[in-house]
GROMACS .gro file of C-alpha atoms in nm:
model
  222
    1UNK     CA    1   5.034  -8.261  -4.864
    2UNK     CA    2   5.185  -8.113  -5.160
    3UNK     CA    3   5.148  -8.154  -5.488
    4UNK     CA    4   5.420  -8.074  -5.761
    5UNK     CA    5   5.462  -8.077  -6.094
    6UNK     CA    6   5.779  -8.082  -6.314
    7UNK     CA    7   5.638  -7.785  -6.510
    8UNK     CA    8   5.742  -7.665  -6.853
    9UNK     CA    9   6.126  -7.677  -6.769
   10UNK     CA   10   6.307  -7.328  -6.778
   11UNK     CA   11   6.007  -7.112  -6.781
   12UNK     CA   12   5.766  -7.189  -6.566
   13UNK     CA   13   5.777  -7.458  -6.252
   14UNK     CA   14   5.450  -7.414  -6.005
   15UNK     CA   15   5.324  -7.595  -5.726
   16UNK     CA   16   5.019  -7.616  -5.434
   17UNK     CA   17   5.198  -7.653  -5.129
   18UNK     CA   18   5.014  -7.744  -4.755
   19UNK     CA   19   5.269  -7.755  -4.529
   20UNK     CA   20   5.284  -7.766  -4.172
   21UNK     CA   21   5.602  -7.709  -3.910
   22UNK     CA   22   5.941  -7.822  -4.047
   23UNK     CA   23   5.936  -7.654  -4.385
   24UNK     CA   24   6.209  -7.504  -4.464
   25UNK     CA   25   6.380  -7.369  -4.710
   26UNK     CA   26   6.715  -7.206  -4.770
   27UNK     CA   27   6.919  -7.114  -5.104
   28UNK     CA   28   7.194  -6.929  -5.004
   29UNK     CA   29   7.270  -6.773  -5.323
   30UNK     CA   30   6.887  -6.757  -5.425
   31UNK     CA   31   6.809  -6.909  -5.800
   32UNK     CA   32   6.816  -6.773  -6.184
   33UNK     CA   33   6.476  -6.671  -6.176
   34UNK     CA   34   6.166  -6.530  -6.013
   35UNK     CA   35   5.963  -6.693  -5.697
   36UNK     CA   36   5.641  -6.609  -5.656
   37UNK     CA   37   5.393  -6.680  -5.365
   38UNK     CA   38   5.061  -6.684  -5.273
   39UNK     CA   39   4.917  -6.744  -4.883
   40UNK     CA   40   4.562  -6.904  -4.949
   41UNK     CA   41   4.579  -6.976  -4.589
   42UNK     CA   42   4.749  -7.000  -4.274
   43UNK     CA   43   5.082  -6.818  -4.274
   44UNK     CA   44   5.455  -6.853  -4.396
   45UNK     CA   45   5.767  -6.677  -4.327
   46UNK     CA   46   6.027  -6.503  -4.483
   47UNK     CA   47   6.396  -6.438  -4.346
   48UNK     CA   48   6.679  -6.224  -4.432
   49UNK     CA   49   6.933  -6.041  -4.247
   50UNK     CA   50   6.758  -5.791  -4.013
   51UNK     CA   51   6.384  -5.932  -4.191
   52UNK     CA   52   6.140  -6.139  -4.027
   53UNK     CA   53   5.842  -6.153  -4.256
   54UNK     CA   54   5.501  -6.320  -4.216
   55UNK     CA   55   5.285  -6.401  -4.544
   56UNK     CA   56   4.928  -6.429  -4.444
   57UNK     CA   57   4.600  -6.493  -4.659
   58UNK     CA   58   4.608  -6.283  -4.979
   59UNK     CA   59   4.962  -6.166  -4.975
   60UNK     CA   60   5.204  -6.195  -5.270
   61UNK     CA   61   5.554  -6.238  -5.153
   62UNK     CA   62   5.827  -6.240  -5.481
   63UNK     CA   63   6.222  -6.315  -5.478
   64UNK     CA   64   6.379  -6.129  -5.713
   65UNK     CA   65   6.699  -6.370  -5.868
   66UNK     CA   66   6.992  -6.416  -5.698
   67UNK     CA   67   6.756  -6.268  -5.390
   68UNK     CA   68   6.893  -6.493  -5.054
   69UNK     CA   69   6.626  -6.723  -4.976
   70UNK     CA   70   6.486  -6.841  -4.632
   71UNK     CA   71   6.128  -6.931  -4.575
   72UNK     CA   72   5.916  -7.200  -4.431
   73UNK     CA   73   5.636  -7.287  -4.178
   74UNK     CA   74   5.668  -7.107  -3.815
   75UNK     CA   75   5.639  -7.355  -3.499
   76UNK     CA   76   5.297  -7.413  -3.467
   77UNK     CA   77   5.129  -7.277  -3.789
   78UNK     CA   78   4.996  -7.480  -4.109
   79UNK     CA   79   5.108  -7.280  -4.471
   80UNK     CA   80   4.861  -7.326  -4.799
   81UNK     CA   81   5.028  -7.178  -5.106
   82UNK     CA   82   5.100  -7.179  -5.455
   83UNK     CA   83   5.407  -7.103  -5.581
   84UNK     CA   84   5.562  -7.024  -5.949
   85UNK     CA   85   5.946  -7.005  -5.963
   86UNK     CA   86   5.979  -6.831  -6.324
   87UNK     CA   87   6.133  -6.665  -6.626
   88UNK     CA   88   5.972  -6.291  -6.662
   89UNK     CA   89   5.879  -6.200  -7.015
   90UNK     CA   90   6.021  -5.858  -7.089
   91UNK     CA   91   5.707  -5.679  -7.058
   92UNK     CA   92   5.615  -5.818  -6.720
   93UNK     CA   93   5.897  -5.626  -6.567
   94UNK     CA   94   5.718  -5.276  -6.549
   95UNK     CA   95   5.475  -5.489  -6.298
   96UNK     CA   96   5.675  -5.618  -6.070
   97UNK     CA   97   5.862  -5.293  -5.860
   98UNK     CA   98   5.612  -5.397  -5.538
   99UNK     CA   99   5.691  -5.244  -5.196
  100UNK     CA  100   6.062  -5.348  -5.071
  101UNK     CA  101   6.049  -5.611  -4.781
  102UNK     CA  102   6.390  -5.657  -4.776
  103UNK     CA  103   6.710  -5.685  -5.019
  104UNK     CA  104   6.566  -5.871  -5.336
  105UNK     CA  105   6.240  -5.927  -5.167
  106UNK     CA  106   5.896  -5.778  -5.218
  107UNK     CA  107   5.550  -5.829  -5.085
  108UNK     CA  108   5.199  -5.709  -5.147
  109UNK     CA  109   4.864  -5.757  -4.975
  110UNK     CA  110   4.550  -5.809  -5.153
  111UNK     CA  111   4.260  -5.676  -4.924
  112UNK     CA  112   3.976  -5.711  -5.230
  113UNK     CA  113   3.786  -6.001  -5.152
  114UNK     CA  114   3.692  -6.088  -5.506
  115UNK     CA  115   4.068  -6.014  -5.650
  116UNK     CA  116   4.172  -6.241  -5.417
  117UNK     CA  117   3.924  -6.517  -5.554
  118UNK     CA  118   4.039  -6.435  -5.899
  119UNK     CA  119   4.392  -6.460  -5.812
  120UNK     CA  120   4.305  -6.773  -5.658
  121UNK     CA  121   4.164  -6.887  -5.975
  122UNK     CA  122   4.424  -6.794  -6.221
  123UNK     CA  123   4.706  -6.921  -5.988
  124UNK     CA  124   4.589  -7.276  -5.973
  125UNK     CA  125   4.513  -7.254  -6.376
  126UNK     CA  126   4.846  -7.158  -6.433
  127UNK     CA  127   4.948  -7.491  -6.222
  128UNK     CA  128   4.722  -7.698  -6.386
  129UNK     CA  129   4.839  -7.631  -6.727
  130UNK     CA  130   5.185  -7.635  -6.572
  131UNK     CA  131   5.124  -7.972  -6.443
  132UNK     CA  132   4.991  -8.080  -6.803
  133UNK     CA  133   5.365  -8.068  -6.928
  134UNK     CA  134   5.444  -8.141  -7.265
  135UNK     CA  135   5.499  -7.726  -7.377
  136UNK     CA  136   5.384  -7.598  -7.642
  137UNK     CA  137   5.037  -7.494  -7.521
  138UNK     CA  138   4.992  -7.577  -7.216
  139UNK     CA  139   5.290  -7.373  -7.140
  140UNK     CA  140   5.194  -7.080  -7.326
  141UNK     CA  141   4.845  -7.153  -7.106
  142UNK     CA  142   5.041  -7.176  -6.790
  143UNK     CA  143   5.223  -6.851  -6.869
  144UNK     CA  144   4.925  -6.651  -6.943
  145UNK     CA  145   4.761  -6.801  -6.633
  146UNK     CA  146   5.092  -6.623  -6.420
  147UNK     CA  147   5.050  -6.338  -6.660
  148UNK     CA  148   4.668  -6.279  -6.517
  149UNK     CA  149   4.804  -6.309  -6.123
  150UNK     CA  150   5.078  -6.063  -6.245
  151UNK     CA  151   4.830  -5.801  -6.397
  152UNK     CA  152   4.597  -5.842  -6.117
  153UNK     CA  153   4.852  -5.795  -5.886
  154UNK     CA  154   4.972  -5.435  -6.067
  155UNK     CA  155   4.638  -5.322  -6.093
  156UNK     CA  156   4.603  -5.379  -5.694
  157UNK     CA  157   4.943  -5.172  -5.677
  158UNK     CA  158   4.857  -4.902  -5.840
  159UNK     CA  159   4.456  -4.864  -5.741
  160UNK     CA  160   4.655  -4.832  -5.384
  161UNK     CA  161   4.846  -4.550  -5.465
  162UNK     CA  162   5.208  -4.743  -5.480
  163UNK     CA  163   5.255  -4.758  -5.875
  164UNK     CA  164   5.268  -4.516  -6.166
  165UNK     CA  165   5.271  -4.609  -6.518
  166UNK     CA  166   5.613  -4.538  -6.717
  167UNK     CA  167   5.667  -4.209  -6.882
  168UNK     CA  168   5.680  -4.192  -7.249
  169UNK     CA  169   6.074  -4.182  -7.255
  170UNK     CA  170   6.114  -4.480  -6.985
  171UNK     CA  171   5.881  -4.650  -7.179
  172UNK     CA  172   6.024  -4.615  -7.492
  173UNK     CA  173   6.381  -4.772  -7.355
  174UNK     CA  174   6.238  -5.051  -7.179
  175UNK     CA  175   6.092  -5.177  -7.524
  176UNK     CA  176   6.399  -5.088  -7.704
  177UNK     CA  177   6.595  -5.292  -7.459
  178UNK     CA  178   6.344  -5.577  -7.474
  179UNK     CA  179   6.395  -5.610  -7.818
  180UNK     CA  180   6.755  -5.606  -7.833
  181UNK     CA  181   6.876  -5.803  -7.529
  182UNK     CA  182   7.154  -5.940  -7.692
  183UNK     CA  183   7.310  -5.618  -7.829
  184UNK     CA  184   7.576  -5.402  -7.643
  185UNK     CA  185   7.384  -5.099  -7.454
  186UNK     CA  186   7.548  -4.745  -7.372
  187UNK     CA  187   7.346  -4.539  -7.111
  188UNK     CA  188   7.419  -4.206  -7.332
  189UNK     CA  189   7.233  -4.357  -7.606
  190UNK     CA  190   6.972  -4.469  -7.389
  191UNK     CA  191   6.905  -4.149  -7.212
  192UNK     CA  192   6.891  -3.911  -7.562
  193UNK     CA  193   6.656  -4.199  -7.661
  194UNK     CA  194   6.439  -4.118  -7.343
  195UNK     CA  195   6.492  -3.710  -7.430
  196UNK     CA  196   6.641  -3.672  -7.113
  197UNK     CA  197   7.028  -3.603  -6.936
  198UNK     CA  198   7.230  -3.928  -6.849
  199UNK     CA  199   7.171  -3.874  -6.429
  200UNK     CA  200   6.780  -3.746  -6.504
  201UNK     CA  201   6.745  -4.065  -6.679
  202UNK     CA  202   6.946  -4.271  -6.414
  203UNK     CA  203   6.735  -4.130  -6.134
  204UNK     CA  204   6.365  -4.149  -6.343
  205UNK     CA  205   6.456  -4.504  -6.475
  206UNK     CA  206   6.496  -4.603  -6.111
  207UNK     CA  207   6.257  -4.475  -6.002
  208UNK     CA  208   5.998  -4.581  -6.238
  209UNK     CA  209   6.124  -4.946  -6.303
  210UNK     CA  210   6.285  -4.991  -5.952
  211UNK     CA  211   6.602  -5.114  -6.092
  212UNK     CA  212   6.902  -4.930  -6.197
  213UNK     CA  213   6.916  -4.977  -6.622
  214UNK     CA  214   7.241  -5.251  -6.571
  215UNK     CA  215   7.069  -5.428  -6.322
  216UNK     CA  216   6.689  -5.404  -6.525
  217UNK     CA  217   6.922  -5.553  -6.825
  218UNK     CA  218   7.064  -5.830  -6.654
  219UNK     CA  219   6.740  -5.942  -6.526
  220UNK     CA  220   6.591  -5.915  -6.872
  221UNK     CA  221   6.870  -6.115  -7.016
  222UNK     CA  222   6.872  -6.399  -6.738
   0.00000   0.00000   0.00000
């Protein structure tokens, strides 16, 4: 059983999937935005090159864009999800650096018991008001509905030990660059804006956002 909707077109499409053996889904050359998942129950899988990974109840498994996709149901198994395929906002990108699974593809398990109700909750709102239509605002409910799974999801991250929050200067470009996605960027500029030496602020942007500052642009402008 599935159900679908059309979803405000561009920004947000989300769906409650129950699937059993036969799913399957491959993009070779991934899509233009995010996918997000979220095992209610039974279990999924995701393939790439040299990756074989299971989603089970309460984990969050997100494609980057352009990330190769493969996933489905395994032989035998029964998959309950939701799913958002979306455009980030600029400041959801700080949230999103979860532990590597493979090459554009992250996952993270959510062992709290009520967080995963909550999650739950503000998944299938976001759907709701996704399935609604119409924009305006039901899509800027739908989006905050993904934006609560997204902070709940960071919070998780971080309470484990696996995020930091950005320093003053990393902060300070990611806004700038936010702001001004349409205007040329120079990393010189960037890093004296950060108070910091081109590779320091190469290495500490990476580190801190996960991407390198061309490739944290590009997915800000797509």
């Amino acid at each position: 059983m599935r159900d679908t909707p059309t979803g405000p077109p561009g920004l947000l499409v989300s769906g409650y999937f129950r699937e059993h053996p036969g799913y399957h889904v491959v993009r070779q050359l991934g899509t233009r935005d995010w996918v997000l998942t979220f095992t209610i129950k039974g279990c999924g899988f995701y393939r790439q090159a040299g990756v074989d990974l299971r989603a089970r109840p309460g984990d969050l498994v997100l494609l980057e864009p352009g990330a190769y996709h493969e996933y489905g149901t395994p032989p035998g198994g029964y998959w309950e999800f939701v799913w958002a395929h979306f455009i980030a906002r600029p400041h959801w990108m700080p949230w999103l650096p979860w532990p590597a699974a493979g090459k554009g593809l992250r996952q993270l398990h959510i062992a709290d018991g009520r967080t995963r109700k909550r999650l739950r909750e503000a998944f299938l709102r976001c759907h709701r008001d996704a399935k609604a239509g119409g924009g305006g605002l039901n899509e800027d409910l739908a989006l905050n509905g993904l934006e609560e799974v997204l902070l709940l999801a960071a919070r998780e991250h971080a309470l484990a030990g696996g995020a930091q929050a950005l320093s003053p200067g990393v902060r300070r470009v990611v806004e700038h660059l936010a702001e001004r996605l349409a205007a040329p960027q120079h990393v010189p500029e960037l890093a004296r804006m950060a108070g910091l030496s081109e590779s320091r602020f190469a290495h500490r942007f990476k580190a801190e956002t996960g991407d390198s500052v061309i490739a944290y642009l590009l997915k800000l402008r797509l």
